[in-house]
Short mmCIF file of C-alpha atoms in Angstrom, two decimals:
data_model
loop_
_atom_site.label_atom_id
_atom_site.label_comp_id
_atom_site.label_asym_id
_atom_site.label_seq_id
_atom_site.Cartn_x
_atom_site.Cartn_y
_atom_site.Cartn_z
CA MET P 1 -31.99 14.64 5.11
CA ILE P 2 -33.22 14.64 1.52
CA GLU P 3 -33.87 10.90 1.77
CA PHE P 4 -35.74 11.42 5.05
CA ILE P 5 -37.98 14.08 3.50
CA GLU P 6 -38.67 11.84 0.51
CA ALA P 7 -39.68 9.02 2.85
CA HIS P 8 -42.08 11.11 4.98
CA ARG P 9 -43.42 13.85 2.65
CA ALA P 10 -46.54 11.85 1.80
CA ASP P 11 -47.49 11.59 5.47
CA HIS P 12 -46.46 15.02 6.79
CA GLY P 13 -45.71 17.28 3.82
CA VAL P 14 -42.41 18.93 2.92
CA GLU P 15 -42.69 22.17 4.93
CA PRO P 16 -43.61 20.58 8.30
CA VAL P 17 -40.72 18.15 7.99
CA CYS P 18 -38.32 20.96 7.07
CA ARG P 19 -39.41 22.95 10.13
CA VAL P 20 -38.14 20.07 12.30
CA LEU P 21 -34.98 19.40 10.29
CA PRO P 22 -32.23 22.01 9.76
CA ILE P 23 -33.03 22.40 6.04
CA ALA P 24 -34.99 24.98 4.09
CA PRO P 25 -37.85 23.82 1.82
CA SER P 26 -36.22 25.70 -1.08
CA THR P 27 -33.12 23.54 -0.70
CA TYR P 28 -35.20 20.41 -1.00
CA TYR P 29 -37.16 21.69 -4.01
CA GLN P 30 -33.93 22.74 -5.70
CA HIS P 31 -32.55 19.23 -5.20
CA VAL P 32 -35.71 17.72 -6.73
CA ALA P 33 -35.52 20.09 -9.71
CA VAL P 34 -31.87 19.24 -10.36
CA THR P 35 -32.61 15.53 -10.06
CA ARG P 36 -35.29 15.82 -12.72
CA ALA P 37 -33.23 18.14 -14.96
CA PRO P 38 -29.44 17.83 -14.28
CA ALA P 39 -28.71 20.70 -16.67
CA ARG P 40 -30.27 23.10 -14.12
CA ALA P 41 -27.51 22.34 -11.61
CA SER P 42 -24.83 24.94 -10.93
CA ALA P 43 -21.39 24.67 -12.51
CA ARG P 44 -19.95 23.61 -9.16
CA ALA P 45 -22.60 20.92 -8.69
CA ARG P 46 -21.98 19.53 -12.16
CA ARG P 47 -18.23 19.51 -11.55
CA ASP P 48 -18.71 17.79 -8.21
CA ALA P 49 -20.92 15.13 -9.80
CA ASP P 50 -18.31 14.36 -12.46
CA LEU P 51 -15.50 14.39 -9.91
CA LYS P 52 -17.44 12.04 -7.64
CA GLU P 53 -17.55 9.48 -10.44
CA ALA P 54 -13.79 9.79 -10.97
CA ILE P 55 -13.14 9.54 -7.22
CA ARG P 56 -15.30 6.46 -6.77
CA GLN P 57 -13.75 4.72 -9.78
CA LEU P 58 -10.22 5.45 -8.57
CA TRP P 59 -11.05 4.35 -5.02
CA GLU P 60 -12.59 1.08 -6.21
CA ASP P 61 -9.77 0.38 -8.68
CA ASN P 62 -7.25 0.62 -5.83
CA ARG P 63 -8.90 -1.97 -3.58
CA GLU P 64 -10.87 0.68 -1.65
CA VAL P 65 -7.83 1.58 0.48
CA TYR P 66 -6.93 5.11 -0.69
CA GLY P 67 -7.61 8.08 1.56
CA ALA P 68 -8.20 11.65 0.38
CA ARG P 69 -4.49 12.40 -0.12
CA LYS P 70 -3.85 9.47 -2.47
CA VAL P 71 -7.18 9.92 -4.24
CA GLY P 72 -6.37 13.60 -4.76
CA HIS P 73 -3.05 12.80 -6.42
CA GLY P 74 -4.68 10.03 -8.43
CA VAL P 75 -7.40 12.21 -9.95
CA MET P 76 -4.84 14.94 -10.69
CA ARG P 77 -2.87 12.38 -12.72
CA GLU P 78 -6.05 11.79 -14.71
CA GLY P 79 -6.42 15.48 -15.54
CA TRP P 80 -8.67 16.72 -12.74
CA HIS P 81 -7.66 19.84 -10.84
CA GLY P 82 -8.89 20.75 -7.40
CA ALA P 83 -7.77 21.27 -3.83
CA ARG P 84 -7.46 18.35 -1.44
CA CYS P 85 -10.27 19.79 0.67
CA ILE P 86 -12.64 19.28 -2.29
CA VAL P 87 -11.70 15.61 -2.51
CA GLU P 88 -12.11 15.26 1.25
CA ARG P 89 -15.56 16.87 1.11
CA LEU P 90 -16.77 14.68 -1.74
CA MET P 91 -15.39 11.48 -0.24
CA ARG P 92 -17.10 12.36 3.04
CA GLN P 93 -20.39 12.88 1.20
CA MET P 94 -20.04 9.49 -0.52
CA GLY P 95 -18.99 7.72 2.68
CA LEU P 96 -15.58 6.73 1.26
CA ARG P 97 -12.47 6.50 3.42
CA GLY P 98 -9.04 4.97 3.32
CA VAL P 99 -7.83 2.15 5.51
CA ILE P 100 -6.37 2.86 8.94
CA ARG P 101 -3.33 1.00 10.14
CA GLY P 102 -3.61 -1.12 13.25
CA LYS P 103 -1.10 -2.02 15.93
CA LYS P 104 2.21 -3.59 14.98
CA VAL P 105 2.50 -7.34 15.62
CA ILE P 106 5.96 -8.56 16.63
CA THR P 107 7.02 -11.71 14.75
CA THR P 108 10.81 -11.45 15.10
CA ASN P 109 12.56 -13.88 17.42
CA PRO P 110 16.10 -12.51 17.78
CA ASP P 111 18.91 -15.05 17.97
CA THR P 112 21.74 -13.48 19.93
CA SER P 113 23.78 -16.69 19.98
CA ARG P 114 24.61 -16.67 16.26
CA PRO P 115 27.37 -14.55 14.69
CA CYS P 116 25.77 -11.51 13.14
CA PRO P 117 26.76 -9.32 10.13
CA ASP P 118 27.31 -5.62 10.71
CA ASP P 119 24.61 -3.04 10.12
CA LYS P 120 25.68 -1.58 6.74
CA VAL P 121 22.55 0.55 6.38
CA ASN P 122 22.41 2.47 9.68
CA ARG P 123 18.80 3.55 9.10
CA GLN P 124 19.65 5.16 5.74
CA PHE P 125 17.01 3.45 3.63
CA GLN P 126 17.91 5.12 0.35
CA ALA P 127 19.25 3.85 -2.96
CA ASP P 128 20.29 5.62 -6.15
CA ALA P 129 19.34 2.70 -8.43
CA PRO P 130 17.53 -0.63 -8.35
CA ASN P 131 19.41 -3.62 -6.89
CA GLN P 132 21.52 -1.55 -4.51
CA LEU P 133 19.63 -2.26 -1.28
CA TRP P 134 17.01 -4.86 -0.41
CA VAL P 135 15.21 -5.01 2.93
CA SER P 136 13.41 -8.07 4.31
CA ASP P 137 10.83 -8.66 7.00
CA SER P 138 7.91 -10.92 7.83
CA THR P 139 4.52 -10.60 9.46
CA CYS P 140 1.62 -12.88 10.35
CA ALA P 141 -2.15 -13.21 10.04
CA GLN P 142 -4.74 -15.27 11.87
CA THR P 143 -7.03 -17.61 9.91
CA TRP P 144 -9.68 -20.12 10.92
CA SER P 145 -7.15 -22.88 10.30
CA GLY P 146 -4.30 -21.26 12.25
CA THR P 147 -1.59 -18.63 11.95
CA VAL P 148 0.00 -17.95 8.56
CA TYR P 149 3.21 -16.01 7.97
CA VAL P 150 4.08 -13.64 5.12
CA ALA P 151 7.61 -12.58 4.15
CA PHE P 152 8.56 -9.72 1.84
CA ILE P 153 11.76 -8.55 0.17
CA ILE P 154 11.65 -4.93 -0.99
CA ASP P 155 13.99 -3.10 -3.35
CA VAL P 156 14.53 0.22 -1.58
CA PHE P 157 15.03 2.36 -4.70
CA ALA P 158 11.35 2.34 -5.72
CA ARG P 159 9.91 0.41 -2.74
CA ARG P 160 9.12 -2.46 -5.11
CA ILE P 161 8.31 -5.88 -3.68
CA VAL P 162 10.68 -8.26 -5.47
CA GLY P 163 10.14 -11.42 -3.42
CA TRP P 164 7.42 -12.79 -1.15
CA LYS P 165 6.15 -16.00 0.41
CA VAL P 166 3.15 -17.15 2.45
CA SER P 167 3.67 -20.12 4.77
CA ALA P 168 2.03 -22.00 7.61
CA THR P 169 5.35 -22.21 9.49
CA MET P 170 7.97 -19.64 10.48
CA THR P 171 11.05 -21.52 9.24
CA THR P 172 14.27 -20.70 7.42
CA GLN P 173 12.90 -22.24 4.21
CA PHE P 174 9.95 -19.85 4.42
CA VAL P 175 12.09 -16.70 4.16
CA LEU P 176 14.57 -18.47 1.86
CA ASP P 177 11.80 -19.03 -0.70
CA ALA P 178 11.11 -15.27 -0.75
CA LEU P 179 14.84 -14.64 -1.28
CA GLU P 180 15.00 -17.17 -4.12
CA GLN P 181 12.13 -15.44 -5.86
CA ALA P 182 13.84 -12.07 -5.56
CA ILE P 183 17.14 -13.43 -6.90
CA TRP P 184 15.40 -15.14 -9.82
CA GLN P 185 13.30 -12.06 -10.64
CA ARG P 186 16.09 -9.48 -10.37
CA ARG P 187 19.10 -11.65 -11.31
CA PRO P 188 21.63 -9.56 -9.32
CA ALA P 189 24.52 -12.05 -9.71
CA GLY P 190 27.88 -10.30 -9.72
CA ASN P 191 26.41 -7.07 -8.36
CA LYS P 192 28.85 -6.52 -5.48
CA ALA P 193 27.06 -3.32 -4.47
CA LEU P 194 23.81 -5.09 -3.53
CA ILE P 195 23.10 -5.17 0.22
CA HIS P 196 20.43 -7.32 1.84
CA HIS P 197 19.25 -5.86 5.17
CA SER P 198 17.07 -7.61 7.76
CA ASP P 199 16.38 -7.68 11.47
CA ARG P 200 17.95 -10.23 13.83
CA GLY P 201 15.33 -12.91 13.33
CA SER P 202 16.77 -16.39 13.63
CA GLN P 203 15.60 -17.31 10.13
CA TYR P 204 17.63 -14.49 8.56
CA LEU P 205 20.74 -15.43 10.57
CA SER P 206 20.56 -19.13 9.71
CA ILE P 207 23.46 -20.82 7.92
CA LYS P 208 21.32 -21.69 4.88
CA TYR P 209 20.13 -18.10 4.45
CA THR P 210 23.55 -16.46 4.86
CA GLU P 211 25.13 -19.03 2.53
CA ARG P 212 22.56 -18.28 -0.17
CA LEU P 213 23.30 -14.56 0.11
CA ALA P 214 27.01 -15.24 -0.24
CA LEU P 215 26.45 -17.52 -3.25
CA ALA P 216 24.55 -14.72 -5.00
CA ASP P 217 27.29 -12.17 -4.12
CA ILE P 218 24.88 -10.21 -1.91
CA ASP P 219 26.28 -8.48 1.17
CA ALA P 220 24.35 -9.23 4.37
CA SER P 221 23.39 -6.46 6.78
CA VAL P 222 21.52 -6.87 10.05
CA GLY P 223 19.97 -4.22 12.28
CA THR P 224 21.08 -3.52 15.81
CA VAL P 225 19.48 -5.00 18.92
CA GLY P 226 16.81 -2.94 20.66
CA ASP P 227 16.53 -0.43 17.81
CA SER P 228 12.93 0.13 16.73
CA TYR P 229 14.10 1.80 13.50
CA ASP P 230 16.69 -0.78 12.44
CA ASN P 231 14.39 -2.11 9.68
CA ALA P 232 11.88 0.71 9.44
CA LEU P 233 11.22 0.63 5.69
CA ALA P 234 10.36 -3.08 5.59
CA GLU P 235 8.16 -2.67 8.67
CA THR P 236 6.37 0.22 6.95
CA ILE P 237 5.51 -1.98 3.97
CA ASN P 238 4.40 -4.71 6.37
CA GLY P 239 2.12 -2.23 8.12
CA LEU P 240 0.66 -1.13 4.81
CA TYR P 241 0.01 -4.74 3.85
CA LYS P 242 -1.66 -5.53 7.18
CA ALA P 243 -3.90 -2.47 6.91
CA GLU P 244 -4.89 -2.90 3.26
CA VAL P 245 -5.19 -6.70 3.13
CA ILE P 246 -5.26 -8.52 6.47
CA HIS P 247 -7.42 -6.09 8.44
CA HIS P 248 -9.32 -4.66 5.48
CA LEU P 249 -10.42 -7.94 3.84
CA GLY P 250 -10.53 -10.38 6.79
CA PRO P 251 -11.58 -12.53 8.57
CA TRP P 252 -9.64 -15.28 6.79
CA LYS P 253 -10.64 -18.91 6.33
CA SER P 254 -7.40 -20.42 5.07
CA MET P 255 -3.79 -19.85 4.05
CA ALA P 256 -4.79 -20.25 0.38
CA GLN P 257 -7.17 -17.30 0.71
CA VAL P 258 -4.46 -15.13 2.27
CA GLU P 259 -2.00 -16.16 -0.44
CA TRP P 260 -4.40 -15.27 -3.26
CA GLU P 261 -5.24 -11.83 -1.87
CA THR P 262 -1.55 -11.19 -1.15
CA LEU P 263 -0.76 -11.91 -4.80
CA ASN P 264 -3.46 -9.48 -5.93
CA TRP P 265 -2.27 -6.80 -3.52
CA ILE P 266 1.37 -7.10 -4.62
CA ASP P 267 0.34 -6.74 -8.26
CA CYS P 268 -1.64 -3.60 -7.41
CA TYR P 269 1.10 -2.26 -5.11
CA ASN P 270 3.95 -2.74 -7.59
CA ASN P 271 2.14 -1.59 -10.73
CA ARG P 272 -0.56 0.90 -9.75
CA ARG P 273 -0.33 2.12 -6.16
CA LEU P 274 0.89 5.71 -5.76
CA LEU P 275 3.68 6.09 -3.19
CA ALA P 276 4.51 9.50 -1.74
CA PRO P 277 8.26 8.86 -1.15
CA ILE P 278 8.83 8.30 -4.89
CA GLY P 279 6.77 11.25 -6.12
CA TYR P 280 3.29 9.72 -6.13
CA ARG P 281 4.21 7.13 -8.72
CA SER P 282 3.97 3.37 -8.65
CA PRO P 283 7.18 1.39 -8.03
CA ALA P 284 7.09 -0.01 -11.57
CA GLU P 285 6.66 3.48 -13.02
CA ALA P 286 9.59 4.82 -10.98
CA GLU P 287 11.85 2.01 -12.17
CA ARG P 288 10.82 2.49 -15.81
CA ALA P 289 11.64 6.18 -15.54
CA PHE P 290 15.06 5.35 -14.06
CA TYR P 291 15.98 2.93 -16.85
CA ALA P 292 14.64 5.26 -19.55
CA ASN P 293 16.77 8.11 -18.21
CA HIS P 294 19.76 5.76 -17.90
CA ASP P 295 19.41 4.68 -21.55
CA GLU P 296 19.21 8.32 -22.67
CA LEU P 297 22.44 9.11 -20.78
CA ASP P 298 24.17 6.12 -22.40
CA ILE P 299 23.10 7.29 -25.85
CA ALA P 300 24.27 10.84 -25.12
CA ALA P 301 27.65 9.53 -23.93
#
């Protein structure tokens, strides 16, 4: 309304415009006075102005995907204190909002003819330390040059993405490349306690994939048929990725463009994104805290 009054005051005057709009002339004149001399603003207005800058910076630094809840926790980590309703009000005033997840796209083609490992997870997606439980899943995105597929491997302890791959084809090698990256990055050889859990997609049940798990001493686990929660954690990360990258930044021209933005998102997700299930910390921060505490216990022992 202030902008409308500014645009039409020369033609109609302030008071006549205010009589039509639901705003008092004194409110407009107060806004003009504060604009000319910011020191005349109230303590609340000055606090809101400073907080708006912090909110916008945090929102932009996190790929413009945070909603009021994540922004609220983020500014509190930076030393600001205020109720979530204040953050919601200021974000609404600035026209900022988080991404909204879309519908789930089914990319799994179950292969019931192959022998299948047991479900060793049974929906209990929890781990007491890194490299105890990995979950895998894949999703897809449409580009001008065709469909591309994206596979992730997530370490359940801190929800960290430890392996990923973008491909133009949904083949065994596609998901195997993501697994190879995870094995190289985490080096879990000899860790008999590590479980790799996936759905019943034919790629994950292939001979090459199961042999690679066995070679790395990783126990395979596969969800049950017809169970929408058999791989819920991996599907949650997939949904987050689709909302914050595929739907938020599209349309897409090529696989190379999807791959580049996926790389950027994973870097942000692993190192800076605040996740509620791990105490509004980033996955990297949660793992650092675990190892720091583990080293302190070793020293004390």
